[in-house]
Coordinates of C-alpha atoms and ligand atoms in Angstrom, one line a residue:
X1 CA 217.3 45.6 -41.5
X2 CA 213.6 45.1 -40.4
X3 CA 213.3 46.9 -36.9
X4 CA 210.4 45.3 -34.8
X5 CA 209.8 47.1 -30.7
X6 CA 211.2 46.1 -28.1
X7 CA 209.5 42.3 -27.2
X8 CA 206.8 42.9 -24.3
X9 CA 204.9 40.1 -22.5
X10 CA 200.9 40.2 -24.1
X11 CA 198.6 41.2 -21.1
X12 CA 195.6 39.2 -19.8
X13 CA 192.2 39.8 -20.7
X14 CA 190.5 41.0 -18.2
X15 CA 187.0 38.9 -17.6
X16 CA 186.1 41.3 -15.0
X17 CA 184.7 43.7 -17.8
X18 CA 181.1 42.7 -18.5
X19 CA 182.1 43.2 -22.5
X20 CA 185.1 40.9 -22.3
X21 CA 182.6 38.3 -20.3
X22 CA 180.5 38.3 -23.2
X23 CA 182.8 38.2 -26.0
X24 CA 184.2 34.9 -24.0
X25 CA 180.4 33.5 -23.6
X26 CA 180.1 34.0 -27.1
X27 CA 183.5 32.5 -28.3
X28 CA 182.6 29.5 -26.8
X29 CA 179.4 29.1 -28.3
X30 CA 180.6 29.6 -31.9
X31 CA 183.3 26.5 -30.2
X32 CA 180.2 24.5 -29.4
X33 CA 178.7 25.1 -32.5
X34 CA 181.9 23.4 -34.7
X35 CA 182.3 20.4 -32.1
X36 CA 182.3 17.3 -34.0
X37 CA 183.7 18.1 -37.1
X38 CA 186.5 15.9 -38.9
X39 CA 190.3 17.2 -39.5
X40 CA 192.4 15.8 -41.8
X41 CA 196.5 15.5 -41.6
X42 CA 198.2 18.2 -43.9
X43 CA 201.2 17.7 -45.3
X44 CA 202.8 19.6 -48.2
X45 CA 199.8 21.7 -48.3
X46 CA 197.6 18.5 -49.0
X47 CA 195.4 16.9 -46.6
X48 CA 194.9 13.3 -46.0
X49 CA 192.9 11.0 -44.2
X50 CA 193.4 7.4 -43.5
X51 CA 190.9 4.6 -42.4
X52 CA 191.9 4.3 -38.9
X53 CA 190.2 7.5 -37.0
X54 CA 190.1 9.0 -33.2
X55 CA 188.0 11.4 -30.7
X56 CA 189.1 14.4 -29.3
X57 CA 186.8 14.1 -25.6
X58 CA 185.5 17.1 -23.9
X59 CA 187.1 16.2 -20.6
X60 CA 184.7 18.0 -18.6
X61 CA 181.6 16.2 -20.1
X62 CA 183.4 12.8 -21.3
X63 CA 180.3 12.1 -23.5
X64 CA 181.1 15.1 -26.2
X65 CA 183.1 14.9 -29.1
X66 CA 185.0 17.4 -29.7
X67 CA 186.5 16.4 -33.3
X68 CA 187.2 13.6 -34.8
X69 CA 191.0 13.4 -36.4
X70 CA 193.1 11.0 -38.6
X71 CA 194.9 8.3 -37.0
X72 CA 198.2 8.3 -38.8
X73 CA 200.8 5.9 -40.2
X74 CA 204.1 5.1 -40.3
X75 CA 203.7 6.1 -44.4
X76 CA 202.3 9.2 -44.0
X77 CA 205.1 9.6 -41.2
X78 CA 207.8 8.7 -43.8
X79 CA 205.4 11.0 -46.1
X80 CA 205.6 14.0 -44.0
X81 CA 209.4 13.8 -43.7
X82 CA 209.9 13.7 -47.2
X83 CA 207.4 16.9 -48.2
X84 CA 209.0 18.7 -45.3
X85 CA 212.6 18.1 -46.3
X86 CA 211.9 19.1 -49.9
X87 CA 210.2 22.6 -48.9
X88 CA 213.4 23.3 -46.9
X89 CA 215.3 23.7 -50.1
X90 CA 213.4 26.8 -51.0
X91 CA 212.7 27.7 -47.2
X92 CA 216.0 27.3 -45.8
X93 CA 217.3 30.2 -48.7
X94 CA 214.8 32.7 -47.6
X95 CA 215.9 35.5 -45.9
X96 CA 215.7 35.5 -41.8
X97 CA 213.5 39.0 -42.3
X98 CA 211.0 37.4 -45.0
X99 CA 210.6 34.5 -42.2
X100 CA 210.3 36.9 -39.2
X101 CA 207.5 38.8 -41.2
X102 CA 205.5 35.4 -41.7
X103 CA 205.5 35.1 -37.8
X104 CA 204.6 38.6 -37.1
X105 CA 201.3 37.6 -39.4
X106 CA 200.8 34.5 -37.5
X107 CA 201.0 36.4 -34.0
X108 CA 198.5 39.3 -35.4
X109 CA 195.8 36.6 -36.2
X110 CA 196.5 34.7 -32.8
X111 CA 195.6 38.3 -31.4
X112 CA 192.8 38.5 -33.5
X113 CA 191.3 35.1 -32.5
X114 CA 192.2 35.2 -28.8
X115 CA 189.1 34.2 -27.4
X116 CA 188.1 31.9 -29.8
X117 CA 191.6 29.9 -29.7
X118 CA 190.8 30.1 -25.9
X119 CA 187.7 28.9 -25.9
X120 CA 189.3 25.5 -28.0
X121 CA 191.3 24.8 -24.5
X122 CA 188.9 25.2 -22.2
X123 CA 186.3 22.6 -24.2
X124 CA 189.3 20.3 -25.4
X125 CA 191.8 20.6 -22.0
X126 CA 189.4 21.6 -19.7
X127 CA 191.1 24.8 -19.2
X128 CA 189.7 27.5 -16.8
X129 CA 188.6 30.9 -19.2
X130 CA 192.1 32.4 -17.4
X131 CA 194.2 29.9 -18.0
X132 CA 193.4 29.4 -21.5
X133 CA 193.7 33.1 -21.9
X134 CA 197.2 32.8 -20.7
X135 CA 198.2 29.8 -23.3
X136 CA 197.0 32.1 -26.1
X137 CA 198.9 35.0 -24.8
X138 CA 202.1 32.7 -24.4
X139 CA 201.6 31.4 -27.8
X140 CA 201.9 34.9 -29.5
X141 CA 204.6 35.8 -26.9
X142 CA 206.8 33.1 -28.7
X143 CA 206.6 34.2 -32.0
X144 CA 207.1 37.9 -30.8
X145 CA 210.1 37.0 -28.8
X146 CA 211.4 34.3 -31.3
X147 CA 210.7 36.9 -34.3
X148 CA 213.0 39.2 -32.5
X149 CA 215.7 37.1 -31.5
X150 CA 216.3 35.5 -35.5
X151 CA 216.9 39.6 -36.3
X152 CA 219.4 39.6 -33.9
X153 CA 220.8 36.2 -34.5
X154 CA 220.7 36.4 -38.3
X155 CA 223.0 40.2 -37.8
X156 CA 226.6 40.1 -38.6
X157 CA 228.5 37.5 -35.4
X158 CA 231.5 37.8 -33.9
X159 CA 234.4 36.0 -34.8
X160 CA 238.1 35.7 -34.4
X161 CA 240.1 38.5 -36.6
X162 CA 243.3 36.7 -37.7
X163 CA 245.8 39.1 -40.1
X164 CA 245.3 38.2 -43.8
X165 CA 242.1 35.9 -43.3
X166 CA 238.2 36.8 -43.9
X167 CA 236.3 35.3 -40.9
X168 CA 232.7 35.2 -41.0
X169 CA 230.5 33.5 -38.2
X170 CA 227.0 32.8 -39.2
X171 CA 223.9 30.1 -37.8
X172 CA 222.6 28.3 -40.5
X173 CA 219.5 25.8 -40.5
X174 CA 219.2 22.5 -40.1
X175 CA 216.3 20.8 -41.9
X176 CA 213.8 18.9 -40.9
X177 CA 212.7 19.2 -37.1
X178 CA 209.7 17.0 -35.7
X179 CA 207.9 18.7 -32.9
X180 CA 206.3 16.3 -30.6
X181 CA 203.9 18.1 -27.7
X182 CA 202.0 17.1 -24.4
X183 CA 198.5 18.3 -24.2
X184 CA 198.7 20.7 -20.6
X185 CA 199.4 23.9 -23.0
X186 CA 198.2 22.9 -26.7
X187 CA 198.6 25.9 -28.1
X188 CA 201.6 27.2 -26.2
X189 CA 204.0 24.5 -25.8
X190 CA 202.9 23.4 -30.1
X191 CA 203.6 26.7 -31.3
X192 CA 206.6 28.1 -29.2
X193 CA 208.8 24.7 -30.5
X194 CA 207.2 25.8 -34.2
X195 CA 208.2 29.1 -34.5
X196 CA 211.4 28.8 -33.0
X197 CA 212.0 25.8 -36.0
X198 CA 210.8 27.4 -38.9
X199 CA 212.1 31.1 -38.3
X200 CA 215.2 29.9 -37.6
X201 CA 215.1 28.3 -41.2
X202 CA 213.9 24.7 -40.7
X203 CA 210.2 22.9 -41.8
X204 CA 208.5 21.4 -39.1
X205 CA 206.3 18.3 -38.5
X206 CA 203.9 18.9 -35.8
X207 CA 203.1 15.8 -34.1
X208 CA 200.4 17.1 -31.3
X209 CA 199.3 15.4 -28.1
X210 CA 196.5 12.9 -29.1
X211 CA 194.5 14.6 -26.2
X212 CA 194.8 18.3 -27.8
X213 CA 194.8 17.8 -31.7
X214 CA 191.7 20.4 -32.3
X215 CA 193.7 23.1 -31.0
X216 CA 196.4 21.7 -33.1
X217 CA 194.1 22.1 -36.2
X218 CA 193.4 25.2 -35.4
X219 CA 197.1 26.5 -35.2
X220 CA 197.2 25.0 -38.8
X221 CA 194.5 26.7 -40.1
X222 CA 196.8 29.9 -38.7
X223 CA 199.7 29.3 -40.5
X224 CA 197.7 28.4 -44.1
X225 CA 196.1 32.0 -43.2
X226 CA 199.1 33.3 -43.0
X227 CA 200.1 32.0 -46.1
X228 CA 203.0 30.2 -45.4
X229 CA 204.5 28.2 -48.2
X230 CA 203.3 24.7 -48.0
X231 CA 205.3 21.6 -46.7
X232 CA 207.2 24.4 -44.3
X233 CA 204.8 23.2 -41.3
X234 CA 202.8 20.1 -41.6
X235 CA 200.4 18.3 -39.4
X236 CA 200.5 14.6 -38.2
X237 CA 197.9 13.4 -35.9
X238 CA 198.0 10.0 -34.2
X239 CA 199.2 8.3 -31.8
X240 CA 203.0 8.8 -30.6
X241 CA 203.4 5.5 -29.6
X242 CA 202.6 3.7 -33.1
X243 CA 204.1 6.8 -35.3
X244 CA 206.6 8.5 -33.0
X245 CA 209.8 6.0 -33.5
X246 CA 209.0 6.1 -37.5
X247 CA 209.3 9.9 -36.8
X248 CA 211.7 9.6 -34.7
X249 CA 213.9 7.3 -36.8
X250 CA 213.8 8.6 -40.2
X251 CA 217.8 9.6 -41.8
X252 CA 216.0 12.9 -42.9
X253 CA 215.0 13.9 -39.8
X254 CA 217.3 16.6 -38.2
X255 CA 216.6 17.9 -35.2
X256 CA 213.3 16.5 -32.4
X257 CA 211.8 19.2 -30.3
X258 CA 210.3 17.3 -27.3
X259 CA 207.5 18.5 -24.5
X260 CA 206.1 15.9 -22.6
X261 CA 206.8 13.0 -20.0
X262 CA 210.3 11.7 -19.0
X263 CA 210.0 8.4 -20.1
X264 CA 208.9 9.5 -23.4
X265 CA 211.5 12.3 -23.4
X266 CA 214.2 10.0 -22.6
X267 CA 213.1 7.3 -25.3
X268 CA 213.2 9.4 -28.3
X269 CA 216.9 10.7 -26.8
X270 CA 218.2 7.3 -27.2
X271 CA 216.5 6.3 -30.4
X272 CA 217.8 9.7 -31.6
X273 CA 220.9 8.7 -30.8
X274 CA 221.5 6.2 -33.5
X275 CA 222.8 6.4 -36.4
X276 CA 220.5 5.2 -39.3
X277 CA 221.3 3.9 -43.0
X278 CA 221.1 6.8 -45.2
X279 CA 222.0 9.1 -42.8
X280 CA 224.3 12.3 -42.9
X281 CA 224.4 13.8 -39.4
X282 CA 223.8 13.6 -35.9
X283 CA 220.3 14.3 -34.7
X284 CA 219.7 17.0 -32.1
X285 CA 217.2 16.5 -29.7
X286 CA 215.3 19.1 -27.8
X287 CA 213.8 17.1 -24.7
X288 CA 211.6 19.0 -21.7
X289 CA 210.5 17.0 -19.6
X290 CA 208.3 16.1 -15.6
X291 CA 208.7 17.9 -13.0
X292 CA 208.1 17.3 -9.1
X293 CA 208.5 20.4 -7.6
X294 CA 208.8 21.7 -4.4
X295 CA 207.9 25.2 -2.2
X296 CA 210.2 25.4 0.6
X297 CA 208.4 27.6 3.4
X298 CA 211.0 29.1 6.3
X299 CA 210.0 30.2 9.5
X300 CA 209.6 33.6 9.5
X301 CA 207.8 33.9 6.0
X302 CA 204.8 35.7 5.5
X303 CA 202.9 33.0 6.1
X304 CA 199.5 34.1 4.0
X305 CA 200.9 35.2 1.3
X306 CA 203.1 31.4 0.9
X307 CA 199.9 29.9 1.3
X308 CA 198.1 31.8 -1.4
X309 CA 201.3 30.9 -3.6
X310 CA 201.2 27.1 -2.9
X311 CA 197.9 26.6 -3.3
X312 CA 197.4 28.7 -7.1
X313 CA 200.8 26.8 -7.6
X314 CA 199.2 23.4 -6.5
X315 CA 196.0 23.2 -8.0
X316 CA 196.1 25.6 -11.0
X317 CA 195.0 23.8 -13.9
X318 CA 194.2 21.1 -11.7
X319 CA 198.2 20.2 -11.3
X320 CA 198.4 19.2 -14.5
X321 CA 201.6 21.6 -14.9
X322 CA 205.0 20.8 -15.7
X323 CA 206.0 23.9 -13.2
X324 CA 203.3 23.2 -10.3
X325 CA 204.0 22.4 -7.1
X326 CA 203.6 19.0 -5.8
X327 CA 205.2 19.0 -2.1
X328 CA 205.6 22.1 -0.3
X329 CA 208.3 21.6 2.3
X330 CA 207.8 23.7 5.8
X331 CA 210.2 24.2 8.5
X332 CA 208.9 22.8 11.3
X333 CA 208.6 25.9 13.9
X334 CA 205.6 27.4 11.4
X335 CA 204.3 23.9 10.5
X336 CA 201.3 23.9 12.1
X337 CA 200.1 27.4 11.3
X338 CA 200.9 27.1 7.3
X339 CA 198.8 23.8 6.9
X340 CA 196.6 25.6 8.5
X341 CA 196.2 28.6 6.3
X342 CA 197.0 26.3 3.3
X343 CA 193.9 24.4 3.5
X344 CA 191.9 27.9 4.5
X345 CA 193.0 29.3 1.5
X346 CA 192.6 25.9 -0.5
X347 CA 188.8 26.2 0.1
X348 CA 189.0 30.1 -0.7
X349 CA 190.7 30.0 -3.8
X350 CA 189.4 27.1 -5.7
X351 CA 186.2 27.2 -7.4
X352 CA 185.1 23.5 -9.1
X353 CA 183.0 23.2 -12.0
X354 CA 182.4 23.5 -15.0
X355 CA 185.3 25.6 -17.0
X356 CA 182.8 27.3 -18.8
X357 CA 181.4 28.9 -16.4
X358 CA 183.7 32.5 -15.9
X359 CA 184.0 31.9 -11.9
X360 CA 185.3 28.5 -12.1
X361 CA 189.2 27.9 -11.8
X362 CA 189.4 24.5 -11.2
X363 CA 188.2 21.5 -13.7
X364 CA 188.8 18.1 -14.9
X365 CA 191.8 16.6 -15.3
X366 CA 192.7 15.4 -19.5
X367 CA 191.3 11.8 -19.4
X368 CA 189.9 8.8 -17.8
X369 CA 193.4 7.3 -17.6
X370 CA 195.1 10.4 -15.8
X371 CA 191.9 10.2 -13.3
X372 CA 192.5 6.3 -12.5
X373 CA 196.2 6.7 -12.4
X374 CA 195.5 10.3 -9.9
X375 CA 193.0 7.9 -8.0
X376 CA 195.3 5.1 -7.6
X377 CA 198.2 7.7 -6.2
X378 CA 195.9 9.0 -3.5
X379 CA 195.5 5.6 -2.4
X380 CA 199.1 5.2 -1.9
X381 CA 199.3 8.4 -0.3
X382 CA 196.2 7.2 2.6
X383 CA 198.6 4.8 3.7
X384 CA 201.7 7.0 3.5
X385 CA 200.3 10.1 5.0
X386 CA 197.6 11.9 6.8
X387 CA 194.8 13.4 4.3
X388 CA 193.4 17.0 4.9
X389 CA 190.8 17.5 2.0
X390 CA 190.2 16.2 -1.0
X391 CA 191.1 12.0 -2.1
X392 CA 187.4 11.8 -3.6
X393 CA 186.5 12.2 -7.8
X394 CA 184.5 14.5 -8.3
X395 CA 181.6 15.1 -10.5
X396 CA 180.4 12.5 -12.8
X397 CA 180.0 14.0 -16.1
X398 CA 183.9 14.7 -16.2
X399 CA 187.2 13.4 -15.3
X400 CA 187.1 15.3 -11.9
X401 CA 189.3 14.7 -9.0
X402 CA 189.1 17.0 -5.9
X403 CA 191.8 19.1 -5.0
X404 CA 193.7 17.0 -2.6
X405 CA 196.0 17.6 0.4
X406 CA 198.1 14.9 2.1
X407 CA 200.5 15.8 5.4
X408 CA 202.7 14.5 7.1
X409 CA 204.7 12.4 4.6
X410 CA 208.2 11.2 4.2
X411 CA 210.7 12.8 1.5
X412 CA 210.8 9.0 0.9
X413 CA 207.8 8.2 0.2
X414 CA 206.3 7.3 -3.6
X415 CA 203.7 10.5 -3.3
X416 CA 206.8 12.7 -2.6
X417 CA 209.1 11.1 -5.1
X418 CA 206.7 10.6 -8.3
X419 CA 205.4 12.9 -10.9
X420 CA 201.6 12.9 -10.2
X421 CA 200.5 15.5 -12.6
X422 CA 196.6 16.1 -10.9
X423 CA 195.5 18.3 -8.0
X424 CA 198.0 16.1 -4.9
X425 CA 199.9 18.1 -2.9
X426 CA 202.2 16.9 0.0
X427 CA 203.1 18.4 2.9
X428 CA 206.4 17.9 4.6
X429 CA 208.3 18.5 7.6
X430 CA 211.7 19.5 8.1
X431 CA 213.9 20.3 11.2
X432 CA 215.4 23.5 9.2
X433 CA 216.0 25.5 6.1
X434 CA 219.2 23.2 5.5
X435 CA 217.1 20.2 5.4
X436 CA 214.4 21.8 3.8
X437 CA 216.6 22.1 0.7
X438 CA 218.1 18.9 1.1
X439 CA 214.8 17.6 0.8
X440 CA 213.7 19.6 -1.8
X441 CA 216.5 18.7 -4.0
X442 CA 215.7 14.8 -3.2
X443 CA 214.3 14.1 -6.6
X444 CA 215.4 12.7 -10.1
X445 CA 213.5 15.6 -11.7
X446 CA 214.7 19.6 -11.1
X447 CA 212.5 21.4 -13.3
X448 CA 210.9 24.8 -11.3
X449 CA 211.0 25.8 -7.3
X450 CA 210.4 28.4 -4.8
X451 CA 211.3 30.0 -1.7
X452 CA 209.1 32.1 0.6
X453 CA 211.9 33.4 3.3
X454 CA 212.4 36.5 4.7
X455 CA 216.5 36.2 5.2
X456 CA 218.1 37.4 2.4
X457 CA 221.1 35.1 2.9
X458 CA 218.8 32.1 2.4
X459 CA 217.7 33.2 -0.7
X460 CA 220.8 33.9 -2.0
X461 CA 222.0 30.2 -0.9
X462 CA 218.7 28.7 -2.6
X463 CA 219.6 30.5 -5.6
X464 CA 222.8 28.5 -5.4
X465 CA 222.0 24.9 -3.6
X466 CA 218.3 24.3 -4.8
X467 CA 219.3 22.7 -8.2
X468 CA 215.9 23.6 -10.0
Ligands
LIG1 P1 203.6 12.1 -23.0 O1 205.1 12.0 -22.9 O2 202.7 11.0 -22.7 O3 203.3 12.6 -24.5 C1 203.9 13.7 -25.1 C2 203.9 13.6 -26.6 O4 204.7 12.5 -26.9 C3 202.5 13.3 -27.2 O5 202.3 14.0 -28.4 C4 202.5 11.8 -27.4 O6 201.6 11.4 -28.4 C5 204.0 11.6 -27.8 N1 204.5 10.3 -27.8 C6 204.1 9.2 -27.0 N2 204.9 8.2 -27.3 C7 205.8 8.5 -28.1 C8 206.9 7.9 -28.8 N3 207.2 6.6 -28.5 N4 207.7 8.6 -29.6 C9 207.4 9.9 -29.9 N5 206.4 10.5 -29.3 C10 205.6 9.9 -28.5 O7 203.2 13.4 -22.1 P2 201.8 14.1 -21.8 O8 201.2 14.5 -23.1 O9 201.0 13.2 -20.9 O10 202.2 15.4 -21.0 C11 202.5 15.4 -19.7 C12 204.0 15.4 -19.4 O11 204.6 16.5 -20.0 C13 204.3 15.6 -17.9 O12 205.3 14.7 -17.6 C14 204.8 17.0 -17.8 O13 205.6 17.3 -16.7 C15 205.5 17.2 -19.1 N6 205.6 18.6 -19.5 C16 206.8 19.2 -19.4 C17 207.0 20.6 -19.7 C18 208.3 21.2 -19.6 O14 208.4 22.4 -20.1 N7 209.3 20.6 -19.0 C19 205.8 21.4 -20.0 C20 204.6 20.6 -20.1 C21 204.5 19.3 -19.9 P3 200.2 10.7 -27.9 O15 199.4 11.8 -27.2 O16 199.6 10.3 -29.2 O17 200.5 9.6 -27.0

């Protein structure tokens, strides 16, 4: 059996060195110099385009095209189904070690194109040069991790010894798995639900974000490097809403690995659901979805240090995280003093700009939509709170909103209940660390949360009662 060490977390580049700086400035501008081009949909190895196109837009200078990629139909949907389902005949029969040693090629030339894959985010996502860094690192953290785990999945199972039978328990693969994927970690999020498809034994269908389908193209070009057999992972730009169902819907399709919003996330459960002429089996689906999550602060916590927490938690990536915090809930004997410290470290931490420029963490958020829809929350949320900083766009060039802070506001209220995804935090009060969880388990979402407590016992009870 193929013996891989043990799975470690990739480390961050460090853009403190004045080499790693450079070799960053420089990725970028071999970015800048391919912005523009035209990407075609690959499927079976082939690529196509159709007559229908779109633009990738640098969100941070909504002017600049960053590609220009196929808008695809419901044929080459149906198209991308078939070729996929026919190269899991051969696919599905080849060893779990061949598979693994495909992904331990993709991962070396992720490593190998760090930077440059980084460089992709921070033009097409507006990405800070850190967080970008981290997607890439995540990305080749899957296919480690995922490489290792088929070893020890595909190893002899247990099973049930009954006298005078021969019991064998072993997973086998599915078929074909569509992978549909938001645009707040392109490369991440797009190859983690990849990997863990086709190692397992399955051909995948990437269907990216519309907002992030040059880092899409470039996860391709990856995998064709890597020589994977053709039709094994195949790429389907366009838009979800006029191709997605057709995906969605097709009797071949076996399993639908899901990132993305909840109303999205919850449509393509349903349709999944159904039973379709021509059909076999039941459909899996995969769905993770929004999140509106909460930092509950107790008194006695070390006030600083929750402060620094909620605010890289708040405003990293502009918000635009399924995990980030969006209302930070504060007992009300240290009210006063965290808001306080929250907005002094607020104006410490975050540096606006232009991602890529090293020293800025904070940029644009994806598109002109997301900024009207941001826009229109803070709005709402002048009426239903009290507003500390922020509530303006920013500069003009982008989709920039300003990191914004409102106080003050109801558990109830639609700022405390929604999923924003952009730089608003809410601040609210509660009597005690009872309520505080009470509050902060007041949503139809319960994806991430923390606690910043000194008492152990409260911990302990979060760990049980904060349903997150
Ligand atoms: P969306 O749900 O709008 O889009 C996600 C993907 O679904 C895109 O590829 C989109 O295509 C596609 N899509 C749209 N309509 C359909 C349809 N009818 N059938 C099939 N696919 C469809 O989410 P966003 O891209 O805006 O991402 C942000 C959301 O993702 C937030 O809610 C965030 O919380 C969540 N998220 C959750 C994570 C988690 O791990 N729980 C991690 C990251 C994000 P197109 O772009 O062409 O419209």
């Amino acid at each position: 059996m193929m013996d891989l060490d043990e799975f470690q977390n990739e480390r961050l580049t460090d853009f403190s060195a004045a080499d790693r700086k450079q070799e960053m400035q420089q990725a970028i501008q071999g970015v800048r110099r391919q912005l523009g081009n035209e990407y075609e949909i690959v499927i079976g190895g082939e690529r196509f385009r159709s007559n229908e196109k779109f633009n990738s837009i640098n969100p941070s200078l909504s002017g600049e095209i960053v590609g220009v990629f196929q808008k695809g139909s419901q044929a080459l949907a149906d198209k991308a189904v078939a070729s996929a389902n026919e190269a899991f005949e051969k696919w599905s029969r080849i060893s779990a070690t061949e598979r693994v040693k495909y992904l331990i090629a993709v991962s070396r030339i992720m490593k190998e194109r760090r930077l440059e894959l980084a460089s992709w985010m921070v033009i097409e996502v507006g990405k800070s040069w850190v967080e970008a860094d981290a997607d890439v690192a995540e990305a080749s953290d899957f296919c480690e991790f995922y490489a290792r785990q088929m070893l020890r999945l595909s190893a002899p199972q247990p099973s049930v010894r009954v006298e005078f039978e021969k019991n064998a328990m072993s997973y086998i693969p599915l078929g074909v798995v569509i992978v549909v994927t938001p645009w707040n970690f392109p490369l991440a999020i797009l190859s983690g639900m990849t990997f863990a498809a086709i190692v397992s034994g399955n051909t995948a269908i990437m269907k990216p974000s519309s907002d992030s389908p040059a880092v899409a193209a470039q996860l391709m070009n990856i995998f064709e490097e890597a020589e994977l057999p053709p039709g094994v992972v195949n790429l389907l730009t366009g838009s979800g809403s006029e191709i997605g169902d057709t995906l969605v819907d097709n009797p071949r399709t076996r399993l639908v690995a899901f990132t993305g919003s909840k109303e999205v996330g919850l449509r393509i459960n349903e349709r999944a659901a159904k039973h379709r002429n021509g059909q076999i089996w039941i459909k899996k689906v995969i769905a993770e979805m929004g999140g509106k999550n909460a930092i509950v602060v107790d008194e006695g916590a070390d006030l600083a240090a929750a402060a620094t927490g909620v605010a890289a938690a708040a405003f990293g990536y502009q918000g635009q995280k399924c995990s980030a915090c969006s209302r930070v809930i504060v007992v009300k004997s240290v009210y006063d003093e965290f808001v306080q410290k929250l907005q002094e470290e607020t104006r410490t931490l975050i540096y606006e700009g232009s991602v890529e420029q090293p020293e800025v963490n904070f940029g644009p958020v994806i598109n002109e939509r997301a900024q009207e829809s941001i826009m229109a929350y803070i709005e709402i949320g002048r009426r239903e709170g009290k507003l500390l900083m922020g509530g303006e766009k920013g500069s003009s060039e982008g989709y920039f909103v300003q990191p914004t802070i409102f106080s003050d506001v109801s558990p109830q209220a639609l700022i405390a209940k929604e999923e924003i995804f952009g730089p608003v935090l809410v601040v609210i009060r509660a009597d005690h660390f009872d309520s505080a969880i009470d509050i902060a388990n007041q949503t139809d979402y319960g994806l991430t949360g923390s606690v910043y407590t000194r008492d152990r016992k409260r911990v302990e009870r979060a760990i049980q009662e904060f349903h997150v």
